[in-house]
Coordinates of C-alpha atoms in Angstrom, one line a residue:
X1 CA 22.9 29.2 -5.9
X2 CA 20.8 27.0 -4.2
X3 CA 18.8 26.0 -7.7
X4 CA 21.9 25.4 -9.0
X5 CA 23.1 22.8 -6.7
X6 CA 20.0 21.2 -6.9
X7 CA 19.7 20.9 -11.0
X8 CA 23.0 19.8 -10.8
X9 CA 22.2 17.0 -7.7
X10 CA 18.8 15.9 -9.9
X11 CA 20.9 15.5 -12.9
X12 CA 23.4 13.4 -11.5
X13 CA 20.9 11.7 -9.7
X14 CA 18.9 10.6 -12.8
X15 CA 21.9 10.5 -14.8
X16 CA 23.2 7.3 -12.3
X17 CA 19.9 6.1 -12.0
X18 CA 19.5 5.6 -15.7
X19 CA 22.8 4.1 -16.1
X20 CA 22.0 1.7 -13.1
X21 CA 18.7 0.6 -14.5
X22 CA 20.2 0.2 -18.0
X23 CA 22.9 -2.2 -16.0
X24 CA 20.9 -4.1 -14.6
X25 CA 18.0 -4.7 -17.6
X26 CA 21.0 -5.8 -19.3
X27 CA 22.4 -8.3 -16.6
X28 CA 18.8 -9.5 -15.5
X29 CA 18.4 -10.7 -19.5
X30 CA 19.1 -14.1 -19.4
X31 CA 19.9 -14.6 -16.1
X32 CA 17.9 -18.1 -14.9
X33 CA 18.3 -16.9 -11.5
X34 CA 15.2 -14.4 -12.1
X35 CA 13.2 -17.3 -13.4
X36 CA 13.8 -20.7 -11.6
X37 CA 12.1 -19.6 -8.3
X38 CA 8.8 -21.2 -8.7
X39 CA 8.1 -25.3 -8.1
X40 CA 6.2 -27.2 -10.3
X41 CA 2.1 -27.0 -9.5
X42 CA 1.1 -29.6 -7.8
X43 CA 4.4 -30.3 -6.0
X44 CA 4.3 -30.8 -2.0
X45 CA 6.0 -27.5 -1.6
X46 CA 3.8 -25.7 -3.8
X47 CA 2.2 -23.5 -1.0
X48 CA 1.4 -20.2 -0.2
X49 CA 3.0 -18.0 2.6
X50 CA 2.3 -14.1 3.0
X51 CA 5.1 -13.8 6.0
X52 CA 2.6 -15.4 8.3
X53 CA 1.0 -19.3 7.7
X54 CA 1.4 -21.5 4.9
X55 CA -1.4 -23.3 3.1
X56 CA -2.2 -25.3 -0.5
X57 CA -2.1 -22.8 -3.1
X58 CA -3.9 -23.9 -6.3
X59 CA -3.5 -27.8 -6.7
X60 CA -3.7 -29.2 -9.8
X61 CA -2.4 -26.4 -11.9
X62 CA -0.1 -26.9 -14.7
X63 CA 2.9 -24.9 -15.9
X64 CA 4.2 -25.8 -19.2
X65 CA 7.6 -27.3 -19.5
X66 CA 8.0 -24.6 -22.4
X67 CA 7.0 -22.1 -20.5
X68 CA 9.6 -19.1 -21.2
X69 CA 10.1 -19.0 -17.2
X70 CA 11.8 -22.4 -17.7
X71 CA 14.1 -21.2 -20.3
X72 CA 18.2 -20.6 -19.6
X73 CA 18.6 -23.7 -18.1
X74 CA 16.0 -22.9 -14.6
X75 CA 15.8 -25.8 -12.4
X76 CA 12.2 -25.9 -11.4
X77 CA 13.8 -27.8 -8.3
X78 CA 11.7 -30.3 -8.1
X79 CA 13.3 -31.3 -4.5
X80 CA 11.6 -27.9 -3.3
X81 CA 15.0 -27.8 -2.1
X82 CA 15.2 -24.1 -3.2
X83 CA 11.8 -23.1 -2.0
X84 CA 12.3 -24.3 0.8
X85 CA 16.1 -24.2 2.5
X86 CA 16.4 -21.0 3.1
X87 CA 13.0 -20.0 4.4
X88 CA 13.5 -15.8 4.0
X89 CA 15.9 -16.6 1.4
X90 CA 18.3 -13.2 0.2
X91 CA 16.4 -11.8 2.8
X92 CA 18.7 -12.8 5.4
X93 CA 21.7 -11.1 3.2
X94 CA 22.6 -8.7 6.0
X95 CA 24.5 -6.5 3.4
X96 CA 21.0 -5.5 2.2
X97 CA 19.6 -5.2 5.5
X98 CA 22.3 -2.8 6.4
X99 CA 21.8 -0.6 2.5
X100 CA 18.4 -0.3 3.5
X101 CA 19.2 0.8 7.1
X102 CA 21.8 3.7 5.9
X103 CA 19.2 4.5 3.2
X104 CA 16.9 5.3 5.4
X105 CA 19.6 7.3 7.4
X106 CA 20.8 9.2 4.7
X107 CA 16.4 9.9 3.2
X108 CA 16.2 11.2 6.6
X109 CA 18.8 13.7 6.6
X110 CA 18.0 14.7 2.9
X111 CA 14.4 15.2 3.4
X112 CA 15.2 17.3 6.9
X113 CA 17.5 19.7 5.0
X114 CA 14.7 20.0 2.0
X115 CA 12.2 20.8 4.6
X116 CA 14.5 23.3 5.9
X117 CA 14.8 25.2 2.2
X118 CA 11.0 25.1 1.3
X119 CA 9.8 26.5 4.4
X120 CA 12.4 28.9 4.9
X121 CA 11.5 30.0 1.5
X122 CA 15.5 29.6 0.6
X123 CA 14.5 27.1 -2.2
X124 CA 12.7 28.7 -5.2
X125 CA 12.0 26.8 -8.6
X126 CA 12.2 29.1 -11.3
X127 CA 8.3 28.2 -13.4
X128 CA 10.6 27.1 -16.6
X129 CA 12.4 24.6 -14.6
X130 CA 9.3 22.9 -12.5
X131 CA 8.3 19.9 -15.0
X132 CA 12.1 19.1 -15.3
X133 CA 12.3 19.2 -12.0
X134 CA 9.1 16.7 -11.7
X135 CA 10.0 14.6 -15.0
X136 CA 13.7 14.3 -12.9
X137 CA 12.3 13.4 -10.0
X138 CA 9.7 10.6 -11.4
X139 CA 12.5 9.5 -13.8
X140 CA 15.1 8.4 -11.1
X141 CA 12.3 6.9 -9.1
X142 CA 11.3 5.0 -11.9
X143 CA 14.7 4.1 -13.1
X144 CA 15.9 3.0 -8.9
X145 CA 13.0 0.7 -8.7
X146 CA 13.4 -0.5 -12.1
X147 CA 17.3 -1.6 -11.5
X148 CA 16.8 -2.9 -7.8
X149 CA 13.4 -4.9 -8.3
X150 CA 15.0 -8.1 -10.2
X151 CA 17.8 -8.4 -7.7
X152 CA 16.7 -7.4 -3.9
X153 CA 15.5 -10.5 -2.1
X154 CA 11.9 -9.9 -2.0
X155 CA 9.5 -12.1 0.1
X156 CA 10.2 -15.2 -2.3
X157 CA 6.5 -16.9 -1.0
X158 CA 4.8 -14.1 -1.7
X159 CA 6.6 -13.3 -5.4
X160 CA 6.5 -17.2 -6.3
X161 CA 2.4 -16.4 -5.3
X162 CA 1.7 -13.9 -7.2
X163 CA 4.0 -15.4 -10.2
X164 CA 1.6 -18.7 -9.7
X165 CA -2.1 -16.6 -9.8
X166 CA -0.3 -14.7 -13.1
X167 CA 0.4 -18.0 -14.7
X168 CA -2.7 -19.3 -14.0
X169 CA -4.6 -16.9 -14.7
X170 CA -2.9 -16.3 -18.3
X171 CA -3.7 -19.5 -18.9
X172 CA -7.2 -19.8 -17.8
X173 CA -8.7 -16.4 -16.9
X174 CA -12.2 -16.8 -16.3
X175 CA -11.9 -20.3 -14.5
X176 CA -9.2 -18.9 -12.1
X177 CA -11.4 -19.3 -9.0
X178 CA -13.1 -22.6 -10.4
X179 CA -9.9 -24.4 -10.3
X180 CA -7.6 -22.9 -7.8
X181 CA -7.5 -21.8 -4.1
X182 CA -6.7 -18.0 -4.4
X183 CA -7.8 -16.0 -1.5
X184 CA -7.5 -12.5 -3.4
X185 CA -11.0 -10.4 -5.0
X186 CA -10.9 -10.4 -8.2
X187 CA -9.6 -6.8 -9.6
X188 CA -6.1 -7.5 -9.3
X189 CA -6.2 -11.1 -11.3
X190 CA -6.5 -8.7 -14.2
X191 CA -3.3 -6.9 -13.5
X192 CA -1.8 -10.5 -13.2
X193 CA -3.5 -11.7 -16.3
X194 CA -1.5 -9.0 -18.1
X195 CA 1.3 -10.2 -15.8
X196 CA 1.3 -13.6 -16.9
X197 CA 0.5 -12.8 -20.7
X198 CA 3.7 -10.7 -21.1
X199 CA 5.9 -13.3 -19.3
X200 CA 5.2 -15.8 -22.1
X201 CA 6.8 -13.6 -24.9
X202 CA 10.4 -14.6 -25.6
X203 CA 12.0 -11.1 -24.8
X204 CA 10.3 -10.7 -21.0
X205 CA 10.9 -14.5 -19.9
X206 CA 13.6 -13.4 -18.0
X207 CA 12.4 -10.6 -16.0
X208 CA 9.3 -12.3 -14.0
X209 CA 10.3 -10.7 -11.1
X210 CA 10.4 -7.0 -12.2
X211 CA 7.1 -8.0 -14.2
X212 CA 5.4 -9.0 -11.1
X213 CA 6.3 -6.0 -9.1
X214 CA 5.8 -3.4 -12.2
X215 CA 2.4 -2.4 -11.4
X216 CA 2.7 -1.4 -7.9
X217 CA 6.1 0.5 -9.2
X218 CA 4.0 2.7 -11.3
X219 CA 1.7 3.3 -8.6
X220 CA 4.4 4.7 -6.5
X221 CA 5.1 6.7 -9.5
X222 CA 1.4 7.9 -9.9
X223 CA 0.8 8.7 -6.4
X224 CA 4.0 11.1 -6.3
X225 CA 2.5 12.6 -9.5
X226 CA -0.8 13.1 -7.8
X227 CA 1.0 14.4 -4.8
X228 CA 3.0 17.0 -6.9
X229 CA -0.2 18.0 -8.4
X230 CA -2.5 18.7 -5.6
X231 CA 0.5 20.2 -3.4
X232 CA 1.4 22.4 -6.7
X233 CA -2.5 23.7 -6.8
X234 CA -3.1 24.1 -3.1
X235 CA 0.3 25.0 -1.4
X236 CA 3.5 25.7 -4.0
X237 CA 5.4 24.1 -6.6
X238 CA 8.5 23.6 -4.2
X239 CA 6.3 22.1 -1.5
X240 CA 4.5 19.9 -4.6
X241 CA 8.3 18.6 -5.3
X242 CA 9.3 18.0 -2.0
X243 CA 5.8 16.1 -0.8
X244 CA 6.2 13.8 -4.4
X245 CA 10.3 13.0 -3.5
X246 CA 9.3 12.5 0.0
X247 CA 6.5 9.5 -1.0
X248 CA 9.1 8.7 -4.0
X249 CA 12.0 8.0 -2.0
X250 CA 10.6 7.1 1.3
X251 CA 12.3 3.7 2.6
X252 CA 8.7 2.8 3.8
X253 CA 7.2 3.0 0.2
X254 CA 10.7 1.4 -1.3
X255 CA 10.5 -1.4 0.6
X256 CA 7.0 -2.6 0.1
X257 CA 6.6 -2.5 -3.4
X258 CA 10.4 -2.8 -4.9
X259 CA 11.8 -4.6 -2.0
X260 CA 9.0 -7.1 -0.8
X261 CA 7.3 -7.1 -3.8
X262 CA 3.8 -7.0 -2.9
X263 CA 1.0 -4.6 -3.9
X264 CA -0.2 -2.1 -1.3
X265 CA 0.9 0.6 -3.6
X266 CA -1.2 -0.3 -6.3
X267 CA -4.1 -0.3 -3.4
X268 CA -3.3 2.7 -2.4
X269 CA -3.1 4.4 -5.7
X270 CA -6.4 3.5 -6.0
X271 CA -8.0 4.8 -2.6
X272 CA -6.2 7.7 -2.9
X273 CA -7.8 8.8 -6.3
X274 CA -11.3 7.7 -5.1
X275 CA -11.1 9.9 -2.2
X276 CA -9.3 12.7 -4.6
X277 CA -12.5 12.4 -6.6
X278 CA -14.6 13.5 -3.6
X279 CA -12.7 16.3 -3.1
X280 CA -13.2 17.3 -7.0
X281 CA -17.2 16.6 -6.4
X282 CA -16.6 13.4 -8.8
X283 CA -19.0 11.6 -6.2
X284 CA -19.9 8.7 -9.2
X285 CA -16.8 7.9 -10.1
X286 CA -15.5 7.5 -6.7
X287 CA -18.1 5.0 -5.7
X288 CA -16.8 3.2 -8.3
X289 CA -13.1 3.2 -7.3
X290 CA -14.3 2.5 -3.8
X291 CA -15.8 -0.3 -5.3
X292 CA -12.5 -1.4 -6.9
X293 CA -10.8 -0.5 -3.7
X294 CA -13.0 -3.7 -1.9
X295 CA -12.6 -6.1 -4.7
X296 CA -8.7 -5.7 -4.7
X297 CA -8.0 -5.8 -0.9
X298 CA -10.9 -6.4 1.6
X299 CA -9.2 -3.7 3.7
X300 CA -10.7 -1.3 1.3
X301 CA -14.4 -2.0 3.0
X302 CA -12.0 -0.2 5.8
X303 CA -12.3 3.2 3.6
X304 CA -16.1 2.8 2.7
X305 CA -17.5 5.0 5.5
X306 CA -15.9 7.6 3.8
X307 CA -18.2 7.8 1.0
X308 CA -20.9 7.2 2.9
X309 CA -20.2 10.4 5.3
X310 CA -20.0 12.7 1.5
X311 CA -22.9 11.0 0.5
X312 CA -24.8 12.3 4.0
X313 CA -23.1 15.8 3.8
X314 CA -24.7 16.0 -0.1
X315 CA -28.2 15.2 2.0
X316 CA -28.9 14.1 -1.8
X317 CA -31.2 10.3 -2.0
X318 CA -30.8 10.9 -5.7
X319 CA -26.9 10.7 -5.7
X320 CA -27.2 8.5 -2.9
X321 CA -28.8 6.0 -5.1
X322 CA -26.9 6.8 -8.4
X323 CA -23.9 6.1 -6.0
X324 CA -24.9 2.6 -4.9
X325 CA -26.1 1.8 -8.3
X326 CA -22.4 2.8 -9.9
X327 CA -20.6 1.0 -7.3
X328 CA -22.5 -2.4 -7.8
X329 CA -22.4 -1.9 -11.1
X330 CA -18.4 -1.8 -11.1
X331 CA -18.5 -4.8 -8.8
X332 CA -20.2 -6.8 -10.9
X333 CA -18.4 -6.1 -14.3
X334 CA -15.2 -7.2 -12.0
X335 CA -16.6 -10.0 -10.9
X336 CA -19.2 -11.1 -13.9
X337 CA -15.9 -12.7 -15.9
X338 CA -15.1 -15.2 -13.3
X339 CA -18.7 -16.1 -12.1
X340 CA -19.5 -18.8 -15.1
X341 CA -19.7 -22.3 -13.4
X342 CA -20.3 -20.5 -10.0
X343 CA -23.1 -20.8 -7.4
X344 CA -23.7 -17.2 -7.0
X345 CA -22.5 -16.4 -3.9
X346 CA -19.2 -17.5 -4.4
X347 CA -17.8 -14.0 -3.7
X348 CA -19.2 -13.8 -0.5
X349 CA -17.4 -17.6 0.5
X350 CA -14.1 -15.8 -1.2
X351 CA -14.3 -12.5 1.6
X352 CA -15.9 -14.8 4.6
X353 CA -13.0 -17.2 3.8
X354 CA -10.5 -14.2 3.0
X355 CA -11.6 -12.5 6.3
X356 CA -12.0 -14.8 8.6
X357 CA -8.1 -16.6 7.5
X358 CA -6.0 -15.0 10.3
X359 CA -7.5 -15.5 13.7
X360 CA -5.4 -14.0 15.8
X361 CA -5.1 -10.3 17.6
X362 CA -2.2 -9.3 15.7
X363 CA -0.7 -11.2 12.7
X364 CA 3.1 -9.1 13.1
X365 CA 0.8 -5.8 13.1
X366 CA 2.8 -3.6 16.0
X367 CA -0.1 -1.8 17.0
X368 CA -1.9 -2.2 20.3
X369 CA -2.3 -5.5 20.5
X370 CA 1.2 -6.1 19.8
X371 CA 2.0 -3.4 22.6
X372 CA -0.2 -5.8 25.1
X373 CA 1.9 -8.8 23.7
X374 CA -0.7 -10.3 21.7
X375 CA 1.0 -11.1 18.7
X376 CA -0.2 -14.2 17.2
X377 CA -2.6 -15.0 20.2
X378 CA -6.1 -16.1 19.0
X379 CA -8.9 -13.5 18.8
X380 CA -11.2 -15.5 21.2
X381 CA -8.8 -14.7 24.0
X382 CA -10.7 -13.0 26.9
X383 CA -9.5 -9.6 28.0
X384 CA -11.5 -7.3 30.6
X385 CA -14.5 -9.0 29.8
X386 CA -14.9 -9.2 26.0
X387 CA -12.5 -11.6 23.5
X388 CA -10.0 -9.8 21.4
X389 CA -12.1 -10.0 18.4
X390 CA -14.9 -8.6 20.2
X391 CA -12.6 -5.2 21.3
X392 CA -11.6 -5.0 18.2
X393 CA -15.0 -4.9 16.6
X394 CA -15.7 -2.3 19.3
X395 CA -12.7 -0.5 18.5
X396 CA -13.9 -0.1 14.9
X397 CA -17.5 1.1 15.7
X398 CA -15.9 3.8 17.5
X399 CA -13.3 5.2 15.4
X400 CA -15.9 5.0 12.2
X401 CA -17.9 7.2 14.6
X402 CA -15.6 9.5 15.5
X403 CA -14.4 10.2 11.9
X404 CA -18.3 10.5 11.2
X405 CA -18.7 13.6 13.7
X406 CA -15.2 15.1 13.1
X407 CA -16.3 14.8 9.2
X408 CA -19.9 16.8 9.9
X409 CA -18.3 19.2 11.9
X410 CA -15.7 20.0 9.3
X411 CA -18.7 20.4 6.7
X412 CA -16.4 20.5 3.8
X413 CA -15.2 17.1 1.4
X414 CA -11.7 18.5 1.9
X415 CA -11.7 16.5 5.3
X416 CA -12.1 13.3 3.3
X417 CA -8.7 12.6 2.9
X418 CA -8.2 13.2 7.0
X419 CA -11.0 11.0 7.5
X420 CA -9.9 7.9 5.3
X421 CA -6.6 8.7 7.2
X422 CA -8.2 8.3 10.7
X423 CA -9.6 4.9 9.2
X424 CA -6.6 3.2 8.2
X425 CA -4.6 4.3 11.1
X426 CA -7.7 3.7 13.9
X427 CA -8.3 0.4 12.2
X428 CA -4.6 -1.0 12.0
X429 CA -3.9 0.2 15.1
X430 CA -6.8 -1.0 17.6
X431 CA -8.4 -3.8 15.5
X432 CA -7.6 -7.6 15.6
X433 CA -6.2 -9.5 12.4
X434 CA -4.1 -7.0 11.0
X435 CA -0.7 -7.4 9.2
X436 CA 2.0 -5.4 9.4
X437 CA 1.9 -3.6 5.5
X438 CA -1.6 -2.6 6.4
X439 CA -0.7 0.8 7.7
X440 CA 0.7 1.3 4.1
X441 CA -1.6 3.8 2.7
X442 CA -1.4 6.8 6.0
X443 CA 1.8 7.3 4.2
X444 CA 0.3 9.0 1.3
X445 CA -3.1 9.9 3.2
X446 CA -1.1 11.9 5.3
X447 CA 0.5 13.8 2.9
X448 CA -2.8 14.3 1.0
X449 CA -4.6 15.7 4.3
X450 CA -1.4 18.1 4.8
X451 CA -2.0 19.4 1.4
X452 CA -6.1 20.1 2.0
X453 CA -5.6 21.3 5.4
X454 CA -2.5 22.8 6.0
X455 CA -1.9 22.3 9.1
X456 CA 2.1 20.7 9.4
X457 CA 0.8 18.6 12.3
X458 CA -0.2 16.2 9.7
X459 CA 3.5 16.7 7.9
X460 CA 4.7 15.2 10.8
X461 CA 2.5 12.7 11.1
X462 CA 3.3 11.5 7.5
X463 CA 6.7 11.5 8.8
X464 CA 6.1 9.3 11.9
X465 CA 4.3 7.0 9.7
X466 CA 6.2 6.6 7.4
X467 CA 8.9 5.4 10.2
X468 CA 6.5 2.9 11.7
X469 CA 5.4 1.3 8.8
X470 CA 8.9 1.0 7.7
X471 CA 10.4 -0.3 10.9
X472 CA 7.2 -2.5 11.0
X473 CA 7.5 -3.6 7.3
X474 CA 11.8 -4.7 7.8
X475 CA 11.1 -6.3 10.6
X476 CA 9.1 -9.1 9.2
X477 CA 10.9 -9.0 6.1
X478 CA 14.3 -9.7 7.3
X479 CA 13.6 -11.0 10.5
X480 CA 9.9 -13.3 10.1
X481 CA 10.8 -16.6 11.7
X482 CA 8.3 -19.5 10.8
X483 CA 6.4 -18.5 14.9
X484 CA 6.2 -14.8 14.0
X485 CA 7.8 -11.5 15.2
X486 CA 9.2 -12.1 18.5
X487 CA 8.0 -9.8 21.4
X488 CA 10.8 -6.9 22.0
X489 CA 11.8 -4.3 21.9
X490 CA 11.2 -2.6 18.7
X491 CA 8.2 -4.0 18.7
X492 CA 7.1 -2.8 21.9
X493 CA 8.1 1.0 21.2
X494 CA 7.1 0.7 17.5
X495 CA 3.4 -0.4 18.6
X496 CA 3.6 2.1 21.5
X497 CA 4.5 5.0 19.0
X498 CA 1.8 4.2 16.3
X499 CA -0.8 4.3 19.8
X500 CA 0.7 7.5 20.3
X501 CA 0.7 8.8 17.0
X502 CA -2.9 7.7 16.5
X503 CA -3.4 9.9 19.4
X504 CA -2.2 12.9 18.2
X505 CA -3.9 12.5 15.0
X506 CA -7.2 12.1 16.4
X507 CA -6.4 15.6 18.5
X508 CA -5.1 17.2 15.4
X509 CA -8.4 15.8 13.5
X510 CA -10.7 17.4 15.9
X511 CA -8.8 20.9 16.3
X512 CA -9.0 21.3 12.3
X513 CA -12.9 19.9 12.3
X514 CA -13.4 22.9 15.1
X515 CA -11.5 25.0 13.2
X516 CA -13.1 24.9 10.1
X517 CA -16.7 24.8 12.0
X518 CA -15.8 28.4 13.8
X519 CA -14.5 29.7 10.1
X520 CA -17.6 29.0 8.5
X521 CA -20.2 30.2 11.3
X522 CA -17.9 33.5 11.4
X523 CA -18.5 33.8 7.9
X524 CA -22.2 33.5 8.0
X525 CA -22.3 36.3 10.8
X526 CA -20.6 38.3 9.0

């Protein structure tokens, strides 16, 4: 009965899902609305703004007045009265703000009442039916994302950015650092290249928007596929399904990449397979993902240790070296295309300036600076001692530490995933100068380390997570003010539970490293 219900609840599902995304293709063709956002380069109110600071974004730059993003009739507004009136724009539509908040109500209830089947063993997938049921699954997440990215507010600085770098860098690829300002590494330019290349054809001109947030839809979609496939091998196929609709559907993964629009997924997506890769003994090819991982988001140095801890536990110079070699050597065919005309150190001046761009405790991060009410106050403040950029250098020493030993004692690469976990959530929650989406990838890190280790403490925590970085995530998007987050009270109970959380998962962390350290001597002894 119960597989029934189900096939009958995914095919409707999909069935409306399709029908949506087919709607809305069709009403986003031609619509200017989805391609007047963006202000003529070099106007006063061509800037950038990620949710925190503004700054000059690429003077100089031309856009075409043919350019298909002109076309229907767009008014490039060159008032910057658009760009500029509304500054979080359909953000502030509180009719999405309240969707979003019964969505999350209703994924909540859903996924509870899943958990309930799978674990109770009341929910069995017959094997014919278990790629329909994934295809179904990956088919209405596609199809959702697809029919709500064109029209959902977004963070319009941050979309009119990355529309700017994919222009730009369509136009001129390898001197898109030589004559612009952009403060991202280089791997993603690619994906915007691409971007910017498809725009230009007379059939996509209208649908910018969905173009630009296409890539880190897929990731989603490849990250629940991973998910299913991992959780399939190691646990069950019903388990596989529900871990792969829980990443799918989660409001915390909806809102970042379809919602916002930005591109933590596709950061994640590639973290996640690097450290799969260690797991599978693939050490090569996941120093050069890692490798990747740093010259798409400098948060991926955050992940490095990692690698570094396999690399010891191999007690192998010879892949140590091979290692280092591969991972420099996918640096530099990354970066070799838009080094011409350089001084050779140009990348280094891109992370110093990258890194060192947000110097405050917390930039809208509600972690525990935030909890202290720190938000937006300059890392050189002096607290018991030491400046807030000095704890939170501290604070980094000792987590990478601590996920060091825990990683020793577990003696197994199936702790990687737990140890790149305990480095994104130690990081975001006790270092200085972090934003709120940087807590993005413990959602599927979480899930991953659940699937490895089995232990449902770390189901939980994916769950918690999840929540934070949600709640975290809408906050600044419907509520950013031009001063930051205010100091309240979801902020002071959000920031207080990722503390918490972070807390459990270092005591869960060091239970399964002693755990698997007693299982293995017991062995030997035996």
């Amino acid at each position: 009965m119960f597989r029934h219900k189900l096939r009958i609840g995914l095919f409707l599902i999909l069935a409306a899902s399709i029908l949506l995304c087919a709607f809305s293709v069709w009403k986003a063709r031609g619509d200017a609305s989805q391609s007047n956002d963006l202000p003529p380069a070099g106007h006063a109110g061509w800037h950038k703004h990620s949710g925190h600071r503004m700054h000059q974004a690429h003077p100089g730059q031309k856009i075409p007045a043919s350019h298909p993003m002109w076309r229907n009739g767009g008014n490039p507004s060159p008032d910057g009265k658009h760009f500029f009136g509304n500054f979080r724009g359909a953000n502030s539509d509180s009719t999405e703000r309240t969707c979003v908040f019964l969505y999350s109500l209703l994924f909540l209830g859903a996924f509870a009442f899943a958990c309930d089947r799978v674990f109770r063993k009341k929910g069995k997938v017959a094997p014919q039916q278990q790629k329909a049921f994934l295809w179904s699954l990956l088919g209405a997440g596609l199809c959702l994302r697809v029919a709500l990215a064109p029209w959902v507010g977004g963070q319009s600085f941050d979309l009119n950015l990355f529309k700017s770098w994919a222009l730009a860098a369509a136009e001129n690829f390898s001197g898109f650092y030589l004559h612009g300002s952009s403060d991202y590494p280089p791997l993603y330019i690619y994906i915007l290249y691409l971007v910017g290349k498809a725009v230009s054809l007379p059939a996509l001109g209208s649908y910018f928007t969905l173009l630009i947030k296409l890539p880190s839809i897929a990731a989603d979609l490849l990250t629940a596929a991973l998910l299913y496939r991992l959780a399939a091998k190691h646990l069950s196929v019903e388990t596989g399904l529900l871990l792969s609709a829980f990443y799918l559907f989660s409001p915390a993964v909806f809102i970042n990449s379809t919602f916002w629009g930005q591109v933590d997924s596709f950061f994640t997506w590639v973290v996640v397979v690097a450290v799969w890769l260690l797991t599978e003994k693939r050490v090569y090819g996941s120093a050069a993902l890692f490798a990747a991982a740093v010259l798409m988001k400098p948060q991926g140095i955050i992940f490095l240790p990692v690698l570094l801890f396999e690399l010891v536990r191999l007690k192998s110079v010879k892949r140590f070296f091979i290692a280092a070699f591969t991972a420099l050597a996918t640096a530099l065919v990354i970066i070799l295309p838009f080094s011409f005309r350089q001084s050779p150190l140009w990348i280094v001046k891109l992370f110093a300036g990258t890194i060192g761009e947000y110097p405050y405790a917390s930039v809208n991060a509600y972690n525990f600076f935030s909890l202290i009410g720190a938000n937006y106050k300059p890392d050189t403040t002096v607290m018991l001692f030491f400046s807030y950029y000095t704890w939170g250098m501290i604070f980094i020493v000792l987590i990478t530490l601590f996920t060091g030993f825990l990683y020793y004692r577990g003696r197994s690469a199936k702790h990687a995933f737990l140890a790149a976990l305990i480095q994104i959530a130690g990081v975001f929650t006790f270092s200085v100068s972090m934003h709120e989406r940087y807590l993005f990838p413990a959602v599927a890190l979480s899930l991953l380390a659940f699937i490895f280790l089995k232990d449902k403490r770390l189901l939980w925590l994916s769950v918690g997570l999840s929540a934070t970085s949600f709640i975290n995530t809408a906050t600044v998007l419907y509520g950013m003010t031009r001063g930051g987050v205010p100091y309240n009270v979801p902020m002071f109970l959000t920031s207080l539970l990722n503390v918490v959380l972070f807390i459990f998962l270092a005591k869960a962390g060091w239970d399964l490293a002693a755990g698997t350290n007693k299982k293995e001597d017991a062995l030997r002894t035996k």
